[in-house]
Amino acid sequence: MKKVKKFLSGRATIVALAILVQLYWLLSFLYGFRMRYSFLNTIINIIAIFVVLVIVNKRSNLSYKIAWTVVILAVPIIGLLIYFIFGRSELTRKTRKRMEAVNAEIELELPENQELEEELQKQNMSAYRQSRYVRDWAGFPVYRNTSTKYYPSGEEMFPDILEALEGAEHFIFMEYFIVEEGYMFGKILEILKRKAVQGVDVRFIYDDFGCVTTLPEKYYEQMQGWGIQCVRFNPLYPIMSVIMNNRDHRKILVADGKIGFTGGINLADEYINKIQRFGYWKDTGIRLEGEGVWSFTVMFLEMWSYINKTKEEDLSRFWPQKYQTQQFQTDGYVQPYADSPLDHETVGENIYMNIINRAKEYVYIFTPYLIPDDEILKALQNTAKSGVDVRIIMPGIPDKQVIYWISQSYYEPLLECGVKIYQYNPGFLHAKCFVCDDEIATVGSINMDYRSLYLHFECGVWMYKSKAVLQVKQDVLQTMADSEEINIEFCRKRPAAIRTLQSVMRLFAPLL
């Protein structure tokens, strides 16, 4: 009963109800107006056709266009209203211009190392092409003088996070999608409070939508009271707004500019298996130490400056070398990158596509959600058809049943082309990793679904011949041993009603 009362009085419920009331009022008004003035039907239909033409001619995903076309033409009033509120993948023009101005200024501080790029080009042309894409189209350079460490679980990564925070003497930057009060965040918060008192520059960003059910409203004010500079991204208000569609899904931690973490691990107890929600929570992360951390520092400062509408005057005080007296260790090539809905460049998707299309021996994939667009689906199918060993590991226990059913609807067309699919029996797999040919891997926050690939702010690390590459491979092989391999019969023996439901839901998958 207490849980029910808490849910009904929660901020998420209040916001959802407020938006539903607004939708109901607008729809009632439009339908009533239409009944009174018959010519309005013709005007709405003309607007619907015009909007569909605009959508079709946009530089966006084909499935996304089809889904919105069906909705708008089938029910014009509802479809148009929902599209104008939730359907546009870009930020508002004013917001976009402000963030672009911030990014253009800060990204000037990202170095290009032509000598290093030529070195990579001589070693492996395919890897160089992938790296060059990230540099030219995402704006983030490749680094040496950086060591890597991969974590196959949140509980293995957590002690190193605490150690890095304890060791910070100058600044700590943290940016997370989900933060929840509990053991994990309590331990972190204890250190952050102490460091802030000691004079360390502690800054924290959390996504307000991601934390709507896990943190009290205006929790950032409490953190500010403890001396922690804290802001929320995309404040959630009980009004309809296009900006609600975009979320900061990144996970970034930077300590003194020389140690950085990212991956799929948020700051909540299930991520370190202190509590169990969907069986064992299998997640992954990566630690960088060295010059490559600078790109994560830049990502954070861009978001910080955008939210606060401020300008960082002296970026040099955040350089990795600023507080490092010894030479950084070199561990292959690393290239942290960010993706955003600001432009029409789907960086995360294209990095995944480049790995798939250039694979020679194998591609192994961790993903919690398998809702690929047509381009990724065809790439996976064609790569498997060419004889490359393509394997995808999915959760055995879902966190979202509807998304799980949609993901399973893609099993059959992939299996028919030779892709091997596994479901992780012990629980929910939240990891987002690719590893290829014992040479290339990427670890980050990007799911294989439309929201991550098109609507969210995301990040990751692309690596070539780093130690972490084979560590990712070893983890995949171990995880497969704990998983069930899915065969074609699994797909075909499902009840007809489930298969029909999956087909319908798949049509609207881009809108979820």
Short mmCIF file of C-alpha atoms in Angstrom, two decimals:
data_model
loop_
_atom_site.label_atom_id
_atom_site.label_comp_id
_atom_site.label_asym_id
_atom_site.label_seq_id
_atom_site.Cartn_x
_atom_site.Cartn_y
_atom_site.Cartn_z
CA MET A 1 0.00 0.00 0.00
CA LYS A 2 2.84 2.37 0.82
CA LYS A 3 4.44 1.69 -2.57
CA VAL A 4 1.14 2.42 -4.31
CA LYS A 5 0.75 5.73 -2.44
CA LYS A 6 4.36 6.66 -3.19
CA PHE A 7 3.84 5.90 -6.89
CA LEU A 8 0.60 7.89 -7.08
CA SER A 9 2.17 10.89 -5.36
CA GLY A 10 5.49 10.63 -7.20
CA ARG A 11 6.75 13.36 -9.51
CA ALA A 12 6.72 11.05 -12.54
CA THR A 13 3.02 10.28 -12.01
CA ILE A 14 2.13 13.94 -11.50
CA VAL A 15 4.02 15.01 -14.65
CA ALA A 16 2.48 12.18 -16.71
CA LEU A 17 -1.04 13.02 -15.54
CA ALA A 18 -0.51 16.74 -16.23
CA ILE A 19 0.65 16.01 -19.77
CA LEU A 20 -2.28 13.63 -20.37
CA VAL A 21 -4.70 16.32 -19.17
CA GLN A 22 -3.13 18.82 -21.58
CA LEU A 23 -3.33 16.31 -24.44
CA TYR A 24 -6.96 15.56 -23.62
CA TRP A 25 -7.85 19.25 -23.51
CA LEU A 26 -6.15 19.99 -26.83
CA LEU A 27 -7.72 16.97 -28.52
CA SER A 28 -11.18 17.82 -27.17
CA PHE A 29 -10.79 21.39 -28.38
CA LEU A 30 -9.64 20.34 -31.85
CA TYR A 31 -12.31 17.68 -32.27
CA GLY A 32 -15.02 20.05 -31.05
CA PHE A 33 -13.80 22.78 -33.39
CA ARG A 34 -13.74 20.29 -36.25
CA MET A 35 -17.33 19.17 -35.60
CA ARG A 36 -18.49 22.78 -35.61
CA TYR A 37 -16.55 23.83 -38.68
CA SER A 38 -16.49 21.04 -41.27
CA PHE A 39 -13.88 22.78 -43.42
CA LEU A 40 -11.36 22.14 -40.61
CA ASN A 41 -11.23 18.46 -41.63
CA THR A 42 -9.87 19.45 -45.02
CA ILE A 43 -7.33 21.83 -43.49
CA ILE A 44 -6.10 19.18 -41.00
CA ASN A 45 -5.77 16.59 -43.77
CA ILE A 46 -3.80 19.04 -45.93
CA ILE A 47 -1.52 19.83 -42.96
CA ALA A 48 -1.07 16.10 -42.31
CA ILE A 49 -0.02 15.47 -45.91
CA PHE A 50 2.34 18.44 -45.83
CA VAL A 51 3.95 17.26 -42.55
CA VAL A 52 4.34 13.74 -43.94
CA LEU A 53 6.11 15.15 -47.01
CA VAL A 54 8.45 17.09 -44.72
CA ILE A 55 9.15 13.94 -42.67
CA VAL A 56 9.78 11.83 -45.78
CA ASN A 57 12.30 14.36 -47.08
CA LYS A 58 14.17 14.64 -43.80
CA ARG A 59 17.64 13.16 -43.41
CA SER A 60 16.52 10.60 -40.88
CA ASN A 61 15.94 6.88 -40.54
CA LEU A 62 13.51 5.23 -42.98
CA SER A 63 11.70 3.20 -40.30
CA TYR A 64 11.24 6.37 -38.25
CA LYS A 65 9.65 8.07 -41.26
CA ILE A 66 7.33 5.13 -41.97
CA ALA A 67 6.12 4.90 -38.38
CA TRP A 68 5.23 8.60 -38.18
CA THR A 69 3.65 8.54 -41.64
CA VAL A 70 1.31 5.71 -40.60
CA VAL A 71 0.33 7.44 -37.34
CA ILE A 72 -0.25 10.89 -38.88
CA LEU A 73 -2.25 9.68 -41.89
CA ALA A 74 -4.30 7.18 -39.85
CA VAL A 75 -5.34 9.63 -37.12
CA PRO A 76 -4.33 13.12 -38.31
CA ILE A 77 -5.33 15.17 -35.26
CA ILE A 78 -3.75 12.84 -32.69
CA GLY A 79 -0.79 12.05 -34.93
CA LEU A 80 0.04 15.68 -35.67
CA LEU A 81 -0.29 16.73 -32.05
CA ILE A 82 1.93 13.93 -30.75
CA TYR A 83 4.47 14.47 -33.54
CA PHE A 84 4.89 18.20 -32.86
CA ILE A 85 5.39 17.51 -29.16
CA PHE A 86 7.41 14.29 -29.13
CA GLY A 87 8.31 13.38 -32.70
CA ARG A 88 11.03 15.81 -33.67
CA SER A 89 14.45 14.38 -32.93
CA GLU A 90 16.27 17.73 -32.85
CA LEU A 91 16.39 20.24 -30.04
CA THR A 92 14.63 23.57 -30.52
CA ARG A 93 16.46 25.98 -32.80
CA LYS A 94 17.38 28.34 -29.94
CA THR A 95 18.66 25.48 -27.79
CA ARG A 96 20.59 23.98 -30.67
CA LYS A 97 22.32 27.24 -31.52
CA ARG A 98 23.36 27.81 -27.92
CA MET A 99 24.83 24.33 -27.57
CA GLU A 100 26.57 24.51 -30.95
CA ALA A 101 28.23 27.78 -29.90
CA VAL A 102 29.51 26.17 -26.69
CA ASN A 103 30.76 23.09 -28.53
CA ALA A 104 32.53 25.06 -31.23
CA GLU A 105 34.46 27.04 -28.64
CA ILE A 106 35.51 24.17 -26.37
CA GLU A 107 36.26 21.63 -29.11
CA LEU A 108 38.96 23.96 -30.43
CA GLU A 109 40.96 22.63 -27.47
CA LEU A 110 40.91 19.07 -28.83
CA PRO A 111 44.30 18.31 -30.38
CA GLU A 112 44.89 16.62 -33.72
CA ASN A 113 47.98 14.44 -33.88
CA GLN A 114 48.83 13.97 -37.54
CA GLU A 115 51.94 11.94 -36.75
CA LEU A 116 49.90 9.51 -34.64
CA GLU A 117 47.26 9.19 -37.38
CA GLU A 118 49.95 8.41 -39.96
CA GLU A 119 51.34 5.78 -37.60
CA LEU A 120 47.93 4.14 -37.29
CA GLN A 121 47.44 4.33 -41.05
CA LYS A 122 50.65 2.36 -41.63
CA GLN A 123 49.67 -0.27 -39.10
CA ASN A 124 46.10 -0.92 -40.23
CA MET A 125 44.25 0.99 -42.95
CA SER A 126 40.85 -0.31 -41.86
CA ALA A 127 41.38 0.83 -38.27
CA TYR A 128 42.67 4.16 -39.53
CA ARG A 129 39.52 4.68 -41.61
CA GLN A 130 37.34 4.00 -38.57
CA SER A 131 39.41 6.35 -36.42
CA ARG A 132 39.38 9.03 -39.08
CA TYR A 133 35.58 8.91 -39.23
CA VAL A 134 35.42 9.68 -35.49
CA ARG A 135 37.90 12.53 -35.87
CA ASP A 136 36.29 14.13 -38.94
CA TRP A 137 32.60 13.67 -38.15
CA ALA A 138 32.44 13.54 -34.34
CA GLY A 139 35.37 15.91 -33.74
CA PHE A 140 37.29 13.74 -31.27
CA PRO A 141 40.94 12.77 -31.89
CA VAL A 142 42.75 9.48 -31.35
CA TYR A 143 45.31 9.18 -28.51
CA ARG A 144 48.24 7.09 -27.35
CA ASN A 145 49.81 7.63 -23.90
CA THR A 146 46.64 6.17 -22.36
CA SER A 147 46.09 2.88 -20.54
CA THR A 148 42.80 0.97 -20.47
CA LYS A 149 41.07 -1.34 -18.01
CA TYR A 150 37.82 -3.13 -18.78
CA TYR A 151 35.29 -4.15 -16.13
CA PRO A 152 32.92 -7.09 -16.72
CA SER A 153 30.61 -6.00 -13.90
CA GLY A 154 29.63 -2.98 -11.86
CA GLU A 155 30.84 -4.47 -8.60
CA GLU A 156 34.34 -4.88 -10.08
CA MET A 157 34.39 -1.29 -11.30
CA PHE A 158 32.99 0.29 -8.14
CA PRO A 159 36.12 -0.02 -5.93
CA ASP A 160 38.22 1.65 -8.63
CA ILE A 161 35.68 4.48 -8.87
CA LEU A 162 35.96 5.05 -5.13
CA GLU A 163 39.76 4.94 -5.33
CA ALA A 164 39.83 7.48 -8.16
CA LEU A 165 37.53 9.82 -6.23
CA GLU A 166 39.57 9.46 -3.05
CA GLY A 167 42.74 10.24 -4.99
CA ALA A 168 41.39 13.41 -6.64
CA GLU A 169 43.11 16.54 -5.38
CA HIS A 170 41.99 19.19 -7.88
CA PHE A 171 38.68 18.43 -9.59
CA ILE A 172 36.00 15.77 -10.04
CA PHE A 173 33.48 15.79 -12.89
CA MET A 174 30.53 13.35 -12.92
CA GLU A 175 27.67 13.08 -15.43
CA TYR A 176 25.08 10.29 -15.16
CA PHE A 177 21.66 9.38 -16.52
CA ILE A 178 20.35 7.56 -13.43
CA VAL A 179 21.30 8.38 -9.84
CA GLU A 180 19.50 6.72 -6.95
CA GLU A 181 19.88 7.11 -3.23
CA GLY A 182 21.29 3.93 -1.72
CA TYR A 183 24.53 2.15 -0.89
CA MET A 184 26.41 2.89 -4.15
CA PHE A 185 25.61 6.56 -4.43
CA GLY A 186 25.84 6.97 -0.66
CA LYS A 187 29.50 5.87 -0.70
CA ILE A 188 30.23 8.19 -3.62
CA LEU A 189 28.38 11.12 -2.06
CA GLU A 190 30.32 10.71 1.17
CA ILE A 191 33.58 11.22 -0.74
CA LEU A 192 32.22 14.10 -2.83
CA LYS A 193 31.11 15.99 0.27
CA ARG A 194 34.51 15.54 1.88
CA LYS A 195 36.38 16.56 -1.27
CA ALA A 196 34.23 19.68 -1.67
CA VAL A 197 35.08 20.72 1.91
CA GLN A 198 38.77 20.20 1.08
CA GLY A 199 38.51 22.66 -1.80
CA VAL A 200 38.34 20.18 -4.69
CA ASP A 201 36.29 21.48 -7.63
CA VAL A 202 33.41 18.96 -7.58
CA ARG A 203 30.81 19.19 -10.34
CA PHE A 204 27.88 16.85 -10.96
CA ILE A 205 25.28 16.56 -13.76
CA TYR A 206 22.29 14.25 -13.70
CA ASP A 207 19.48 13.80 -16.19
CA ASP A 208 16.23 14.93 -14.59
CA PHE A 209 14.10 12.52 -16.62
CA GLY A 210 16.39 9.58 -15.82
CA CYS A 211 16.17 10.42 -12.11
CA VAL A 212 12.47 11.28 -11.96
CA THR A 213 11.66 8.17 -9.89
CA THR A 214 14.99 7.86 -8.07
CA LEU A 215 15.75 11.33 -6.67
CA PRO A 216 13.62 13.94 -4.90
CA GLU A 217 12.62 16.98 -6.92
CA LYS A 218 15.36 19.65 -6.98
CA TYR A 219 17.86 17.25 -5.44
CA TYR A 220 20.56 19.38 -7.02
CA GLU A 221 19.82 22.04 -4.42
CA GLN A 222 20.66 19.59 -1.62
CA MET A 223 23.96 18.76 -3.32
CA GLN A 224 24.74 22.43 -3.73
CA GLY A 225 24.15 22.82 0.00
CA TRP A 226 26.91 20.26 0.61
CA GLY A 227 29.35 22.30 -1.49
CA ILE A 228 28.94 20.18 -4.62
CA GLN A 229 28.29 22.14 -7.81
CA CYS A 230 25.32 20.25 -9.21
CA VAL A 231 22.91 20.84 -12.10
CA ARG A 232 20.26 18.78 -13.83
CA PHE A 233 19.96 18.30 -17.57
CA ASN A 234 16.60 18.87 -19.23
CA PRO A 235 14.44 19.67 -16.17
CA LEU A 236 11.19 17.75 -16.24
CA TYR A 237 8.15 20.03 -16.02
CA PRO A 238 4.46 19.06 -16.23
CA ILE A 239 4.08 20.73 -19.63
CA MET A 240 4.35 19.35 -23.13
CA SER A 241 7.71 20.16 -24.68
CA VAL A 242 9.78 18.88 -27.60
CA ILE A 243 12.96 19.00 -25.51
CA MET A 244 11.60 16.16 -23.34
CA ASN A 245 12.49 13.88 -26.23
CA ASN A 246 16.23 14.38 -25.69
CA ARG A 247 18.02 12.93 -22.67
CA ASP A 248 21.57 12.88 -21.37
CA HIS A 249 22.20 9.13 -21.35
CA ARG A 250 25.98 9.47 -20.88
CA LYS A 251 28.00 8.06 -18.00
CA ILE A 252 31.19 10.06 -17.41
CA LEU A 253 33.51 10.35 -14.44
CA VAL A 254 36.77 12.36 -14.60
CA ALA A 255 39.21 12.69 -11.70
CA ASP A 256 41.96 15.32 -11.98
CA GLY A 257 41.78 15.08 -15.77
CA LYS A 258 43.94 11.95 -15.91
CA ILE A 259 41.51 9.18 -14.89
CA GLY A 260 38.18 8.66 -16.60
CA PHE A 261 35.36 6.12 -16.56
CA THR A 262 32.45 5.37 -18.87
CA GLY A 263 30.23 2.45 -19.88
CA GLY A 264 26.71 1.35 -19.10
CA ILE A 265 26.94 1.60 -15.32
CA ASN A 266 24.73 4.18 -13.60
CA LEU A 267 24.83 5.14 -9.92
CA ALA A 268 22.21 2.82 -8.41
CA ASP A 269 22.46 -0.33 -6.31
CA GLU A 270 21.31 -2.79 -8.98
CA TYR A 271 24.34 -1.83 -11.08
CA ILE A 272 26.65 -3.33 -8.44
CA ASN A 273 24.18 -6.10 -7.51
CA LYS A 274 23.55 -4.80 -4.01
CA ILE A 275 19.91 -5.36 -4.84
CA GLN A 276 18.34 -7.64 -7.44
CA ARG A 277 15.64 -6.37 -9.77
CA PHE A 278 15.90 -8.70 -12.78
CA GLY A 279 18.19 -11.45 -11.61
CA TYR A 280 21.93 -10.74 -11.82
CA TRP A 281 22.60 -7.31 -13.38
CA LYS A 282 25.35 -7.79 -15.96
CA ASP A 283 26.93 -4.50 -16.97
CA THR A 284 30.30 -3.27 -18.20
CA GLY A 285 32.58 -0.25 -17.93
CA ILE A 286 36.00 1.01 -18.91
CA ARG A 287 38.69 3.05 -17.19
CA LEU A 288 41.14 5.27 -19.04
CA GLU A 289 44.25 6.82 -17.55
CA GLY A 290 46.25 9.28 -19.58
CA GLU A 291 45.88 11.78 -22.37
CA GLY A 292 42.70 10.22 -23.78
CA VAL A 293 40.76 11.36 -20.72
CA TRP A 294 40.92 14.91 -22.09
CA SER A 295 38.09 14.14 -24.53
CA PHE A 296 35.83 13.11 -21.64
CA THR A 297 36.76 16.32 -19.82
CA VAL A 298 35.79 18.31 -22.91
CA MET A 299 32.47 16.43 -23.23
CA PHE A 300 31.61 17.24 -19.63
CA LEU A 301 32.61 20.90 -19.87
CA GLU A 302 30.53 21.34 -23.02
CA MET A 303 27.44 20.06 -21.24
CA TRP A 304 28.26 22.04 -18.10
CA SER A 305 28.68 25.30 -19.99
CA TYR A 306 25.48 24.70 -21.96
CA ILE A 307 23.34 24.02 -18.87
CA ASN A 308 24.80 26.89 -16.83
CA LYS A 309 25.02 29.33 -19.75
CA THR A 310 28.59 30.11 -18.74
CA LYS A 311 32.00 30.17 -20.36
CA GLU A 312 34.97 28.24 -18.98
CA GLU A 313 37.77 30.80 -18.94
CA ASP A 314 40.86 28.62 -18.38
CA LEU A 315 40.62 25.15 -19.90
CA SER A 316 44.33 24.49 -19.46
CA ARG A 317 43.82 23.79 -15.75
CA PHE A 318 41.92 20.62 -16.69
CA TRP A 319 44.55 19.13 -19.03
CA PRO A 320 45.67 15.56 -18.18
CA GLN A 321 49.32 16.66 -17.97
CA LYS A 322 48.54 19.47 -15.54
CA TYR A 323 48.79 17.30 -12.43
CA GLN A 324 50.80 14.37 -13.82
CA THR A 325 54.54 14.41 -13.15
CA GLN A 326 55.38 11.09 -14.82
CA GLN A 327 54.92 9.88 -18.40
CA PHE A 328 51.57 8.20 -19.03
CA GLN A 329 51.66 4.56 -20.04
CA THR A 330 50.85 3.70 -23.66
CA ASP A 331 48.28 1.00 -24.33
CA GLY A 332 47.28 0.83 -27.98
CA TYR A 333 45.08 3.57 -29.48
CA VAL A 334 42.04 5.01 -27.73
CA GLN A 335 39.45 7.44 -29.04
CA PRO A 336 36.66 8.60 -26.72
CA TYR A 337 33.69 10.00 -28.63
CA ALA A 338 30.30 11.61 -28.02
CA ASP A 339 27.07 11.53 -29.99
CA SER A 340 24.20 14.00 -29.79
CA PRO A 341 20.85 14.83 -31.44
CA LEU A 342 22.19 18.25 -32.43
CA ASP A 343 23.15 17.25 -35.93
CA HIS A 344 22.20 14.68 -38.52
CA GLU A 345 25.33 12.61 -37.91
CA THR A 346 24.50 9.38 -36.08
CA VAL A 347 28.01 8.88 -34.70
CA GLY A 348 27.21 5.96 -32.42
CA GLU A 349 25.40 4.04 -35.14
CA ASN A 350 28.11 4.70 -37.72
CA ILE A 351 30.87 3.51 -35.37
CA TYR A 352 28.90 0.30 -34.87
CA MET A 353 28.35 0.01 -38.63
CA ASN A 354 32.02 0.55 -39.41
CA ILE A 355 33.00 -2.24 -37.01
CA ILE A 356 30.41 -4.62 -38.48
CA ASN A 357 31.18 -3.87 -42.13
CA ARG A 358 34.98 -4.04 -41.75
CA ALA A 359 35.08 -7.25 -39.69
CA LYS A 360 37.13 -10.10 -41.18
CA GLU A 361 36.84 -12.92 -38.63
CA TYR A 362 34.24 -12.09 -35.98
CA VAL A 363 32.07 -9.44 -34.33
CA TYR A 364 30.71 -10.07 -30.82
CA ILE A 365 28.06 -7.74 -29.42
CA PHE A 366 26.58 -7.01 -26.00
CA THR A 367 23.30 -5.09 -26.11
CA PRO A 368 20.30 -4.93 -23.74
CA TYR A 369 17.92 -3.94 -26.54
CA LEU A 370 17.98 -5.17 -30.12
CA ILE A 371 15.90 -2.74 -32.17
CA PRO A 372 18.19 -2.02 -35.12
CA ASP A 373 17.22 0.21 -37.98
CA ASP A 374 17.33 -1.14 -41.54
CA GLU A 375 20.96 -0.14 -42.05
CA ILE A 376 22.31 -2.02 -39.01
CA LEU A 377 20.02 -4.99 -39.67
CA LYS A 378 21.30 -5.33 -43.24
CA ALA A 379 24.91 -4.87 -42.13
CA LEU A 380 24.59 -7.65 -39.55
CA GLN A 381 22.90 -9.95 -42.07
CA ASN A 382 25.36 -9.31 -44.90
CA THR A 383 28.41 -9.63 -42.65
CA ALA A 384 27.16 -12.98 -41.35
CA LYS A 385 26.35 -14.12 -44.91
CA SER A 386 29.94 -13.38 -45.92
CA GLY A 387 31.22 -15.91 -43.37
CA VAL A 388 32.11 -13.59 -40.49
CA ASP A 389 31.22 -15.00 -37.06
CA VAL A 390 28.55 -12.56 -35.81
CA ARG A 391 27.22 -13.13 -32.28
CA ILE A 392 24.80 -11.05 -30.22
CA ILE A 393 24.27 -11.53 -26.49
CA MET A 394 20.95 -10.31 -25.07
CA PRO A 395 19.34 -10.39 -21.63
CA GLY A 396 17.60 -13.54 -20.45
CA ILE A 397 15.40 -11.55 -18.06
CA PRO A 398 13.98 -8.28 -19.46
CA ASP A 399 13.63 -4.96 -17.67
CA LYS A 400 10.94 -3.79 -20.15
CA GLN A 401 8.71 -6.57 -21.46
CA VAL A 402 7.39 -4.70 -24.52
CA ILE A 403 10.91 -3.76 -25.65
CA TYR A 404 11.98 -7.36 -25.04
CA TRP A 405 9.24 -8.69 -27.33
CA ILE A 406 10.16 -6.19 -30.05
CA SER A 407 13.84 -7.19 -29.73
CA GLN A 408 12.93 -10.86 -30.13
CA SER A 409 11.03 -10.06 -33.33
CA TYR A 410 14.42 -9.41 -34.97
CA TYR A 411 15.83 -12.81 -34.01
CA GLU A 412 14.41 -14.78 -36.94
CA PRO A 413 15.69 -12.60 -39.83
CA LEU A 414 19.13 -12.50 -38.19
CA LEU A 415 19.29 -16.22 -37.43
CA GLU A 416 18.28 -17.05 -41.00
CA CYS A 417 21.41 -15.22 -42.22
CA GLY A 418 23.79 -16.98 -39.84
CA VAL A 419 23.91 -14.53 -36.93
CA LYS A 420 24.17 -16.35 -33.59
CA ILE A 421 22.02 -15.02 -30.75
CA TYR A 422 22.33 -15.80 -27.06
CA GLN A 423 20.21 -14.90 -24.04
CA TYR A 424 22.02 -14.39 -20.74
CA ASN A 425 20.32 -16.81 -18.33
CA PRO A 426 21.34 -15.37 -14.93
CA GLY A 427 19.52 -12.09 -15.45
CA PHE A 428 19.50 -8.74 -17.21
CA LEU A 429 22.39 -7.73 -19.47
CA HIS A 430 22.75 -3.93 -19.65
CA ALA A 431 26.18 -3.81 -21.35
CA LYS A 432 26.84 -2.00 -24.65
CA CYS A 433 30.05 -3.40 -26.21
CA PHE A 434 31.41 -4.46 -29.60
CA VAL A 435 34.63 -6.44 -30.10
CA CYS A 436 36.08 -7.41 -33.47
CA ASP A 437 38.99 -9.54 -34.77
CA ASP A 438 41.06 -9.31 -31.55
CA GLU A 439 41.95 -5.74 -32.55
CA ILE A 440 39.01 -3.33 -32.21
CA ALA A 441 36.41 -2.76 -29.50
CA THR A 442 34.07 -0.09 -28.27
CA VAL A 443 32.53 0.25 -24.81
CA GLY A 444 30.03 2.94 -23.93
CA SER A 445 26.47 3.99 -23.16
CA ILE A 446 24.88 3.46 -26.60
CA ASN A 447 22.10 0.88 -26.95
CA MET A 448 21.07 -0.62 -30.28
CA ASP A 449 17.71 1.13 -30.34
CA TYR A 450 16.29 4.27 -31.88
CA ARG A 451 16.45 6.42 -28.75
CA SER A 452 20.16 5.84 -28.18
CA LEU A 453 21.07 6.08 -31.85
CA TYR A 454 18.97 9.14 -32.72
CA LEU A 455 17.60 11.02 -29.70
CA HIS A 456 20.02 10.81 -26.76
CA PHE A 457 23.32 12.37 -25.81
CA GLU A 458 25.69 9.38 -25.63
CA CYS A 459 29.37 8.53 -25.34
CA GLY A 460 31.85 5.68 -25.67
CA VAL A 461 35.46 4.71 -26.31
CA TRP A 462 36.75 3.24 -29.57
CA MET A 463 39.95 1.20 -29.11
CA TYR A 464 42.53 -0.45 -31.33
CA LYS A 465 44.97 -3.00 -29.91
CA SER A 466 44.44 -1.83 -26.36
CA LYS A 467 44.55 -4.32 -23.50
CA ALA A 468 40.84 -3.84 -22.98
CA VAL A 469 40.06 -5.27 -26.45
CA LEU A 470 40.93 -8.84 -25.49
CA GLN A 471 39.42 -8.30 -22.06
CA VAL A 472 36.10 -7.54 -23.75
CA LYS A 473 36.44 -10.67 -25.89
CA GLN A 474 37.16 -12.84 -22.86
CA ASP A 475 34.13 -11.45 -21.08
CA VAL A 476 31.90 -12.14 -24.10
CA LEU A 477 33.09 -15.75 -24.28
CA GLN A 478 32.52 -16.24 -20.55
CA THR A 479 29.07 -14.67 -20.78
CA MET A 480 28.13 -16.90 -23.70
CA ALA A 481 29.00 -19.91 -21.55
CA ASP A 482 26.35 -18.70 -19.08
CA SER A 483 23.81 -18.06 -21.84
CA GLU A 484 21.35 -20.02 -23.93
CA GLU A 485 21.87 -20.07 -27.68
CA ILE A 486 18.65 -19.25 -29.53
CA ASN A 487 17.66 -21.31 -32.55
CA ILE A 488 15.13 -20.71 -35.30
CA GLU A 489 12.61 -22.99 -33.61
CA PHE A 490 12.50 -20.61 -30.63
CA CYS A 491 11.09 -17.96 -32.96
CA ARG A 492 8.72 -20.18 -34.94
CA LYS A 493 7.11 -21.94 -31.99
CA ARG A 494 5.84 -18.71 -30.45
CA PRO A 495 2.04 -18.43 -30.38
CA ALA A 496 0.49 -16.73 -33.40
CA ALA A 497 -0.97 -14.02 -31.16
CA ILE A 498 2.49 -13.10 -29.83
CA ARG A 499 3.98 -13.05 -33.34
CA THR A 500 1.17 -10.79 -34.55
CA LEU A 501 1.60 -8.46 -31.58
CA GLN A 502 5.36 -8.31 -32.20
CA SER A 503 4.79 -7.39 -35.85
CA VAL A 504 2.53 -4.50 -34.87
CA MET A 505 4.86 -3.28 -32.12
CA ARG A 506 7.84 -3.51 -34.47
CA LEU A 507 6.17 -1.05 -36.84
CA PHE A 508 6.03 1.52 -34.04
CA ALA A 509 9.40 0.63 -32.46
CA PRO A 510 11.05 3.86 -33.70
CA LEU A 511 8.52 5.90 -31.68
CA LEU A 512 9.13 4.18 -28.34
#
